[in-house]
Structure formats: C-alpha cells, structure tokens
mmCIF file of C-alpha atoms in Angstrom:
data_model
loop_
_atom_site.group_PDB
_atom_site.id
_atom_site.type_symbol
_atom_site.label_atom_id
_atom_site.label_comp_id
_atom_site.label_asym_id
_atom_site.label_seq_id
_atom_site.Cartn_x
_atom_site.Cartn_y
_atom_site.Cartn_z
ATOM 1 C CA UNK A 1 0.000 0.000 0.000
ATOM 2 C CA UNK A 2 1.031 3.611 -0.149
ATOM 3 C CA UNK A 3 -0.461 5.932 2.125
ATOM 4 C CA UNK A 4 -0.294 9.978 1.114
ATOM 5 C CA UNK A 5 -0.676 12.078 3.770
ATOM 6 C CA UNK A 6 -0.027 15.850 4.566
ATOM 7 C CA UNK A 7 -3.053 17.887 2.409
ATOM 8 C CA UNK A 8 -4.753 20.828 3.350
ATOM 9 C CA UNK A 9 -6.317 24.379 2.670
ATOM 10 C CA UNK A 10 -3.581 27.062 2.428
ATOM 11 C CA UNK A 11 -3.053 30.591 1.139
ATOM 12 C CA UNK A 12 -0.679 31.534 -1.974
ATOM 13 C CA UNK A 13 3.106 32.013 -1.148
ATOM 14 C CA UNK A 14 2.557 29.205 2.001
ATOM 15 C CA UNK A 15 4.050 25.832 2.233
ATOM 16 C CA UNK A 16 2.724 22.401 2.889
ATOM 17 C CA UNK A 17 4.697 18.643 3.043
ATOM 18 C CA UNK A 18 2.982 15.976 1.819
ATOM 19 C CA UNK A 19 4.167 12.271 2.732
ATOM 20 C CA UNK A 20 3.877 8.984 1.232
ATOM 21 C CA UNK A 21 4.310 5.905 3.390
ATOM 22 C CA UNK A 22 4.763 2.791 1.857
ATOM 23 C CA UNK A 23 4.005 -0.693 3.650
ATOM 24 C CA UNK A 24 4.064 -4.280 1.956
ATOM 25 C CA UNK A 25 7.188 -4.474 -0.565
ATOM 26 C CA UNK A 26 10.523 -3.699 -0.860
ATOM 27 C CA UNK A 27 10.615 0.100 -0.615
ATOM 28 C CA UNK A 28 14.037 0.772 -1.647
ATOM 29 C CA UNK A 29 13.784 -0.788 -4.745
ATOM 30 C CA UNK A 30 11.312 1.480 -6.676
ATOM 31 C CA UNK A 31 11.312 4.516 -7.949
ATOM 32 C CA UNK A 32 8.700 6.979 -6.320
ATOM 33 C CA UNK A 33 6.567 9.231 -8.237
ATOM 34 C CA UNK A 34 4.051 12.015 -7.515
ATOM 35 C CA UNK A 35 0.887 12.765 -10.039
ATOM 36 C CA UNK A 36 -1.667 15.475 -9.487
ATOM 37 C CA UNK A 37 -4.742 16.263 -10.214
ATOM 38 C CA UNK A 38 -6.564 19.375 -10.515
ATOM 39 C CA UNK A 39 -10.273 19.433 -9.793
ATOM 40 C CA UNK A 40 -12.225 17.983 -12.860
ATOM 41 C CA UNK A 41 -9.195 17.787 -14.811
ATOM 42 C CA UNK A 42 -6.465 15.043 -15.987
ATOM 43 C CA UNK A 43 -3.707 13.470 -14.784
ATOM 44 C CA UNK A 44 -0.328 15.637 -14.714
ATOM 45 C CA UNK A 45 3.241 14.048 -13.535
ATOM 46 C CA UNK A 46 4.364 16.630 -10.937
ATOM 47 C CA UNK A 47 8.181 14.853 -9.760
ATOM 48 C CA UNK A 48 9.915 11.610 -9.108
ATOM 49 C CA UNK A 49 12.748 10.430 -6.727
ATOM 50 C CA UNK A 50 15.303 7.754 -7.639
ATOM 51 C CA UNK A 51 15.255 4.602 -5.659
ATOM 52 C CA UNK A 52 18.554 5.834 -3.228
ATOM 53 C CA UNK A 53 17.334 9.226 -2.971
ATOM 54 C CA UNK A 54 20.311 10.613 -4.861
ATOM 55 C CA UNK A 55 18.149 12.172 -7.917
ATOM 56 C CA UNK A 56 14.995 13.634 -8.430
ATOM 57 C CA UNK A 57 13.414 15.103 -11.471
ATOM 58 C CA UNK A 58 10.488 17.498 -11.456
ATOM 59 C CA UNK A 59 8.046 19.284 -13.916
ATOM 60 C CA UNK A 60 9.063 23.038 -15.159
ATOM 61 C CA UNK A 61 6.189 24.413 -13.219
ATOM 62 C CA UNK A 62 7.521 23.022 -10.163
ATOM 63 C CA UNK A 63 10.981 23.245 -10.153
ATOM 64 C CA UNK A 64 12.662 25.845 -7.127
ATOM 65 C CA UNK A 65 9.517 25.314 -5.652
ATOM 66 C CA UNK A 66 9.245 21.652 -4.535
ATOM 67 C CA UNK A 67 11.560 19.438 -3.114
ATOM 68 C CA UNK A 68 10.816 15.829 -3.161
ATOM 69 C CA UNK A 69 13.193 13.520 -0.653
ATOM 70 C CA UNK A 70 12.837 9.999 0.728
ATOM 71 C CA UNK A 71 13.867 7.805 4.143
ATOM 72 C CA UNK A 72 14.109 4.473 3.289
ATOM 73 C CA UNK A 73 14.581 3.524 6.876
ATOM 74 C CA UNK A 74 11.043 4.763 7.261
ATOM 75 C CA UNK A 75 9.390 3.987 4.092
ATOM 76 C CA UNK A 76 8.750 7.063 3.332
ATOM 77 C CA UNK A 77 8.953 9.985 0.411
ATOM 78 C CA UNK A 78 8.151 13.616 1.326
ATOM 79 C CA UNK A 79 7.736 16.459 -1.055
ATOM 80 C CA UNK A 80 8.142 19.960 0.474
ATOM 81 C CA UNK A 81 5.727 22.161 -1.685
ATOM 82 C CA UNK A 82 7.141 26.031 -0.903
ATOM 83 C CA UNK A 83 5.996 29.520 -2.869
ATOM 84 C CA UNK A 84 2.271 27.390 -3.626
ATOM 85 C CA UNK A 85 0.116 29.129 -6.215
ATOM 86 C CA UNK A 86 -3.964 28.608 -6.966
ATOM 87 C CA UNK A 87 -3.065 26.746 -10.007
ATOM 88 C CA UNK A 88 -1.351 23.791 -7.626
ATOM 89 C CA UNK A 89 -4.591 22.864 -6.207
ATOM 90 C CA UNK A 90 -5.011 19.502 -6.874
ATOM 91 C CA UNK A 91 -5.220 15.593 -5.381
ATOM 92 C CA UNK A 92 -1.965 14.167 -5.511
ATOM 93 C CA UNK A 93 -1.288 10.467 -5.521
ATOM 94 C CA UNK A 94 1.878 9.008 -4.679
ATOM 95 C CA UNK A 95 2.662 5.771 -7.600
ATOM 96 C CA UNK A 96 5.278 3.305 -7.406
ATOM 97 C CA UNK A 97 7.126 2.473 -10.604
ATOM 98 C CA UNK A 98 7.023 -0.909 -11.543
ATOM 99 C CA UNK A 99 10.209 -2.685 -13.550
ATOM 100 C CA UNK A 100 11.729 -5.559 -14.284
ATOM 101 C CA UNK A 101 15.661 -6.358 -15.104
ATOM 102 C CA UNK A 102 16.137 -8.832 -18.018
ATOM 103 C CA UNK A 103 20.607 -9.033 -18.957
ATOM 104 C CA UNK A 104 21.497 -6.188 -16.910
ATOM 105 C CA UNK A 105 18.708 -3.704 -18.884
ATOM 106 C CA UNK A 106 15.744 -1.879 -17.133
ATOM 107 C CA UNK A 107 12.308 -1.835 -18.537
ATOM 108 C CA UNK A 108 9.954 0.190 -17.160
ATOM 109 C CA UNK A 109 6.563 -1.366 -16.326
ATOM 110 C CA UNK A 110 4.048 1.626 -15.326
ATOM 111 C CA UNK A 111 2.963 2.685 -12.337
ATOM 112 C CA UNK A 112 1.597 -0.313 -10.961
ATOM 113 C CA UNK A 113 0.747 0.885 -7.153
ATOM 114 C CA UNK A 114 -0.574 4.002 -6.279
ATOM 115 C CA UNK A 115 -2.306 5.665 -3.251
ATOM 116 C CA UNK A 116 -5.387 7.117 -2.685
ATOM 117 C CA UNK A 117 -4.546 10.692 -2.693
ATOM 118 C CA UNK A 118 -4.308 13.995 -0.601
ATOM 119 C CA UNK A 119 -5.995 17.547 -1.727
ATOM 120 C CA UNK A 120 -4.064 20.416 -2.046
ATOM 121 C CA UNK A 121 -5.965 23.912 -1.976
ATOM 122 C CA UNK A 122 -4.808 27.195 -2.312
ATOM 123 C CA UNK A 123 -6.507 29.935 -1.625
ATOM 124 C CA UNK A 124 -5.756 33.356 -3.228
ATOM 125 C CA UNK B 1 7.822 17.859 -23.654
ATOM 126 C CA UNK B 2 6.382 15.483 -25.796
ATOM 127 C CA UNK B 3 2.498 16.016 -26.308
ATOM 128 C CA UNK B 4 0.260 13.295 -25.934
ATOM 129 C CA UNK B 5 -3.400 13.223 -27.744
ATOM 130 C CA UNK B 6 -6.584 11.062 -26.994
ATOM 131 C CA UNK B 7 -9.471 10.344 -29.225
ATOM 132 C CA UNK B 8 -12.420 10.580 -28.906
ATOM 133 C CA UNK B 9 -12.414 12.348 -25.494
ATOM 134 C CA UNK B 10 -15.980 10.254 -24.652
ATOM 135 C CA UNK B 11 -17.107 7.511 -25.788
ATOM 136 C CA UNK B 12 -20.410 6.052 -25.054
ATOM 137 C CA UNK B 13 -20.323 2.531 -25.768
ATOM 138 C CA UNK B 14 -23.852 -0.033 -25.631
ATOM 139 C CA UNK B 15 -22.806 -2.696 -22.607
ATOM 140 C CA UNK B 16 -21.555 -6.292 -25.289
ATOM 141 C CA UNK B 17 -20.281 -3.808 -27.598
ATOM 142 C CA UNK B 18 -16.178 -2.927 -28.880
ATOM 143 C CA UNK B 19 -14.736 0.512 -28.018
ATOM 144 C CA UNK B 20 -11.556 1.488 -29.758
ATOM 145 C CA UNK B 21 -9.357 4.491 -28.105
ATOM 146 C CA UNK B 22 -6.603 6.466 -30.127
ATOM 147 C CA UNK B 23 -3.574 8.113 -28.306
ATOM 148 C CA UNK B 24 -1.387 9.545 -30.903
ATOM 149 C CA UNK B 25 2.349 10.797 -29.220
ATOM 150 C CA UNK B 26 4.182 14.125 -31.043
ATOM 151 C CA UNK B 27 7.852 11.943 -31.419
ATOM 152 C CA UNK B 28 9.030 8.376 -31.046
ATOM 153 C CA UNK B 29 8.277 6.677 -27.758
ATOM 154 C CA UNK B 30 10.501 3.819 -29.011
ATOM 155 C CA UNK B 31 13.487 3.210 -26.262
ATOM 156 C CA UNK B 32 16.826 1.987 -26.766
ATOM 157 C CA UNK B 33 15.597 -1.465 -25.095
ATOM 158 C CA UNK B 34 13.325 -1.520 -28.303
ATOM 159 C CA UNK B 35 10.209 -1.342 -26.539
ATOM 160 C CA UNK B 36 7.490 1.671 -26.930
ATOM 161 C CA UNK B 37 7.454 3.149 -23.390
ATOM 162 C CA UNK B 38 4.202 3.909 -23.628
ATOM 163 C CA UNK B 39 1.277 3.149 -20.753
ATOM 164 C CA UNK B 40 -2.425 2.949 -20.310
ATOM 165 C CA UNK B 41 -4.210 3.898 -16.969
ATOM 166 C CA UNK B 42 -8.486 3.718 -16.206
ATOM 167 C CA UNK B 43 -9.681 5.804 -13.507
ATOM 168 C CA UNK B 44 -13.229 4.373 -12.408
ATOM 169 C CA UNK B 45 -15.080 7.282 -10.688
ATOM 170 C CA UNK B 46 -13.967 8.165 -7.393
ATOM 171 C CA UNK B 47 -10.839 6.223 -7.469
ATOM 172 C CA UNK B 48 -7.162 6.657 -8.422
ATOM 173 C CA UNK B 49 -5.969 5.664 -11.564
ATOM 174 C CA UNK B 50 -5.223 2.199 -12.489
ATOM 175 C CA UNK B 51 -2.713 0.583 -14.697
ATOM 176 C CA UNK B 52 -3.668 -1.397 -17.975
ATOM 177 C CA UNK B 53 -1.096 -1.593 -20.135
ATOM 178 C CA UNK B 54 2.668 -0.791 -20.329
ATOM 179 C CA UNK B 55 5.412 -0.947 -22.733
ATOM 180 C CA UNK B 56 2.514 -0.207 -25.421
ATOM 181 C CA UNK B 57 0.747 -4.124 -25.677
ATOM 182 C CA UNK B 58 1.308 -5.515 -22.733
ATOM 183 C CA UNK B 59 -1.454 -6.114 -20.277
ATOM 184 C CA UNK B 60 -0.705 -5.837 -16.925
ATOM 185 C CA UNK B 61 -1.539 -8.489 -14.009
ATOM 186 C CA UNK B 62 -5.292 -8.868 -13.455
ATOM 187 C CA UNK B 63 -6.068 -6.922 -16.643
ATOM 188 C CA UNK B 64 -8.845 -8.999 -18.050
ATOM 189 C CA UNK B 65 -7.852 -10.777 -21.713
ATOM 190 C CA UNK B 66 -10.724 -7.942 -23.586
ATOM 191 C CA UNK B 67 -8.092 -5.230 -23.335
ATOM 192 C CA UNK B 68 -5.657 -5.202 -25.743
ATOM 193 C CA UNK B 69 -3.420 -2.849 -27.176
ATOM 194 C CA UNK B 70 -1.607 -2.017 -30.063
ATOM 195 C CA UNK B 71 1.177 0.069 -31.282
ATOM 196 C CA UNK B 72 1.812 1.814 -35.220
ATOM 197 C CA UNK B 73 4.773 4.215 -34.876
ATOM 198 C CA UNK B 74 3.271 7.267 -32.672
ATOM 199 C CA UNK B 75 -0.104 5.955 -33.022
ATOM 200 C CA UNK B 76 -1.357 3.757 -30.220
ATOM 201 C CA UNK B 77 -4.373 2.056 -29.484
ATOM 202 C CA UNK B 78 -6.278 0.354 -26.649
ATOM 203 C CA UNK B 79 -9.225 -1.737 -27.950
ATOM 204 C CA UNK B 80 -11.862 -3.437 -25.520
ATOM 205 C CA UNK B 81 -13.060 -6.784 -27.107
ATOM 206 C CA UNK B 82 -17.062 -6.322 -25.399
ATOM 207 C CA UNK B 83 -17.694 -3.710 -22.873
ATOM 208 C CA UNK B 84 -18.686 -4.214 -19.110
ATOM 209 C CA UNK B 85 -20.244 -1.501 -16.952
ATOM 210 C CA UNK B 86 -16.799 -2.282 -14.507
ATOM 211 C CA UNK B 87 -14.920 -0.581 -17.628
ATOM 212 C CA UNK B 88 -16.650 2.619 -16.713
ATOM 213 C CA UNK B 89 -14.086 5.550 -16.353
ATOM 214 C CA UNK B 90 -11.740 7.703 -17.934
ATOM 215 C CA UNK B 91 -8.919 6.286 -19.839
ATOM 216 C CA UNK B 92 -5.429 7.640 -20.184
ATOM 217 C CA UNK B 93 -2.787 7.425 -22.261
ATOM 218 C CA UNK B 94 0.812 8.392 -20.776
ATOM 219 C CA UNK B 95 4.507 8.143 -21.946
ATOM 220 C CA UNK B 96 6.970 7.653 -19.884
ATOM 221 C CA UNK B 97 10.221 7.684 -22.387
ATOM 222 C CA UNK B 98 11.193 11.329 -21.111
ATOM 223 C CA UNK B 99 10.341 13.876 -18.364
ATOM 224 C CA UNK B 100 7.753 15.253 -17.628
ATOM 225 C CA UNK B 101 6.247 12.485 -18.274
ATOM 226 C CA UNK B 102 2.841 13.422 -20.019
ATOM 227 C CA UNK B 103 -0.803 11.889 -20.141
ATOM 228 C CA UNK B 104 -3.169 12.533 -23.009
ATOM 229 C CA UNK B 105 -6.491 14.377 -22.172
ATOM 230 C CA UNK B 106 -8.623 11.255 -21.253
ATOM 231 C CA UNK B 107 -11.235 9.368 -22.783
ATOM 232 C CA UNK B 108 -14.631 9.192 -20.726
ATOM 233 C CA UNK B 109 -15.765 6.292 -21.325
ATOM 234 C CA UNK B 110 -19.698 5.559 -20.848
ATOM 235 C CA UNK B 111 -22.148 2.713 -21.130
ATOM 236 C CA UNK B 112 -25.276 4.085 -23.028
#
C-alpha cells in the first residue's frame, strides 16, 4: 500500500509537506513518483525520486519550488511544496514504478501501485 | 515535452459492444531497449488511476484478456473486445520515455 498524507487548505506564497508511506514491498527498490490532479481535470506528472534518494526530477512548473526527498529507513517519500500558487490545487497520488531487469537492462513497467490521494488547496 | 493526444475524449459505448481508443504521441516513444514506453491507466469514478497496459501491448496483471493494445509508430491504441459496466471511467494514455512524463487528455468512457 502507499499511504499519502499531509493535504490541506492554504493561502498563496505558504508551504505544505505531503508524505507517502509505503508498507508491503521492498521500498528501496522502486522509484517513487508524484501525479496530481486538478479538480475535474487530468492526470499531470508533478516529480519523481530515484530509488537511493540521490536524484529527483520534477516538472518546469515546479521546479525551485518543490523538493521531493525519501527515508528508506522509514518507508517514506516527502515532497516539500514552498511559494504554492492557486493553479497547484489539486489531489496528488503518490505511484510506485514498476520494472523488471532482463541481462542487466531496465524496462519500465508503469505505475503499478498508487495511493489514494491527498488535496491540495490554495486559496488566493 | 512530448504532447500526448486522446481520441475521442468520450465515448459512449452499448454494454456487449467494442470501443476502440486512439492516443497519438508528437515523437518516437521507441526506447533503446526496443520497446514503446508507452502506458495505459483507467480511472473508475472516485478512485485513483489504475494501470492497464505498459510498454505499449502488454497487459498488466489482473487486466482482463478484452483489453488489448496495439502500437503503429506514434499511433497507439487500446481496444476493448465487449464492454462491461466495470470498464466505466476515464482512460489515459501516458509516456513515460522522457520527463515530464505526459498523459493525453482522457477518454470518458460511458455505457449508453
């Protein structure tokens, strides 16, 4: 499962931290990614964390303005959402990337596990 | 970014009956591994998204055997053999060659 946690009602320019807690597998050995949703709208990939932590990629809109992190000791992924704006409003899931390893070469498998969302509002 | 684009965006489909969704990508999605990288996801109402399909015709564990997908180039399609009101929901293509990774639009899918 994967748990997101860490939603709420805020006003432009404030900060919130959303969590992800993972229980069941082996949470060191996927790659974490976050996907929002805006109210009545579609799916948009927002950022994604490498499985040690070391890298993490992120959406133009978002970039210098979230910071996404993980403790693998604690299952857990955290993205620290500073400087929010109106147009960030949104659920966000948390989805774990799904692979397989065939000769030493990755292929990527979707986002096979995802949680059940937290809502994001900001207020202007 | 590379530009993803659904069609039709609904789709109201008789319960029995085939429904045929296009997702149409603005480059390759065709990796160095050789495979199209290249998902589909259903969102039933209420719910978070779901995967289908990955690596552009391969149905994922669970999937029941009336989805199927196929690939053309940067023209992909996900075909249900007879639809069920469980298929209910919006359907979504996304690739996932590059960030940002990027979804199409959605097809709402509906039984008449």
């Amino acid at each position: 499962h994967l748990v997101e946690s860490g939603g709420g009602v805020v006003q432009t320019g404030r900060s919130l931290r959303l969590s992800c807690t993972a229980t069941g597998f082996t949470f060191d050995s996927h790659v974490i990614h976050w996907v929002r949703q805006a109210p009545g709208k579609g799916l948009e990939w927002v950022a994604l964390i490498s499985r040690d932590g070391r890298n993490a990629d992120y959406r133009d809109s978002v970039k210098g303005r979230f910071a996404i992190s993980r403790d693998n000791s604690k299952n857990t992924v955290i993205m620290q959402m500073n400087s929010l704006r109106p147009e960030d409003t949104a659920v966000y899931y948390c989805a774990r990337e799904d692979y397989t390893i065939v000769q030493g070469n990755e292929y990527h498998y979707g986002m096979d596990l995802w949680g059940q969302g937290t809502t994001v509002t900001v207020s202007s | 970014d590379i530009v993803m684009t659904q069609s039709p965006l609904s789709l109201p489909v008789a319960p029995g009956e085939p429904a045929s969704i296009s997702c149409r990508s603005s480059q390759s999605l065709l990796h160095s591994n050789g495979y199209n990288y290249l998902d589909w996801y259903l969102q039933r109402p209420g719910q978070s998204p779901q995967r289908l399909i990955y690596l552009g015709a391969n149905r994922a564990p669970g999937v029941p055997a009336r989805f199927t997908a196929i690939t053309s180039g940067t023209d992909f399609t996900l075909k249900i053999s007879r639809v069920e009101a469980e298929d209910v929901g919006i359907y979504y293509c996304m690739q996932a060659l590059q960030t940002p990774w990027t979804f199409g639009q959605g097809t709402k899918v509906e039984i008449k």
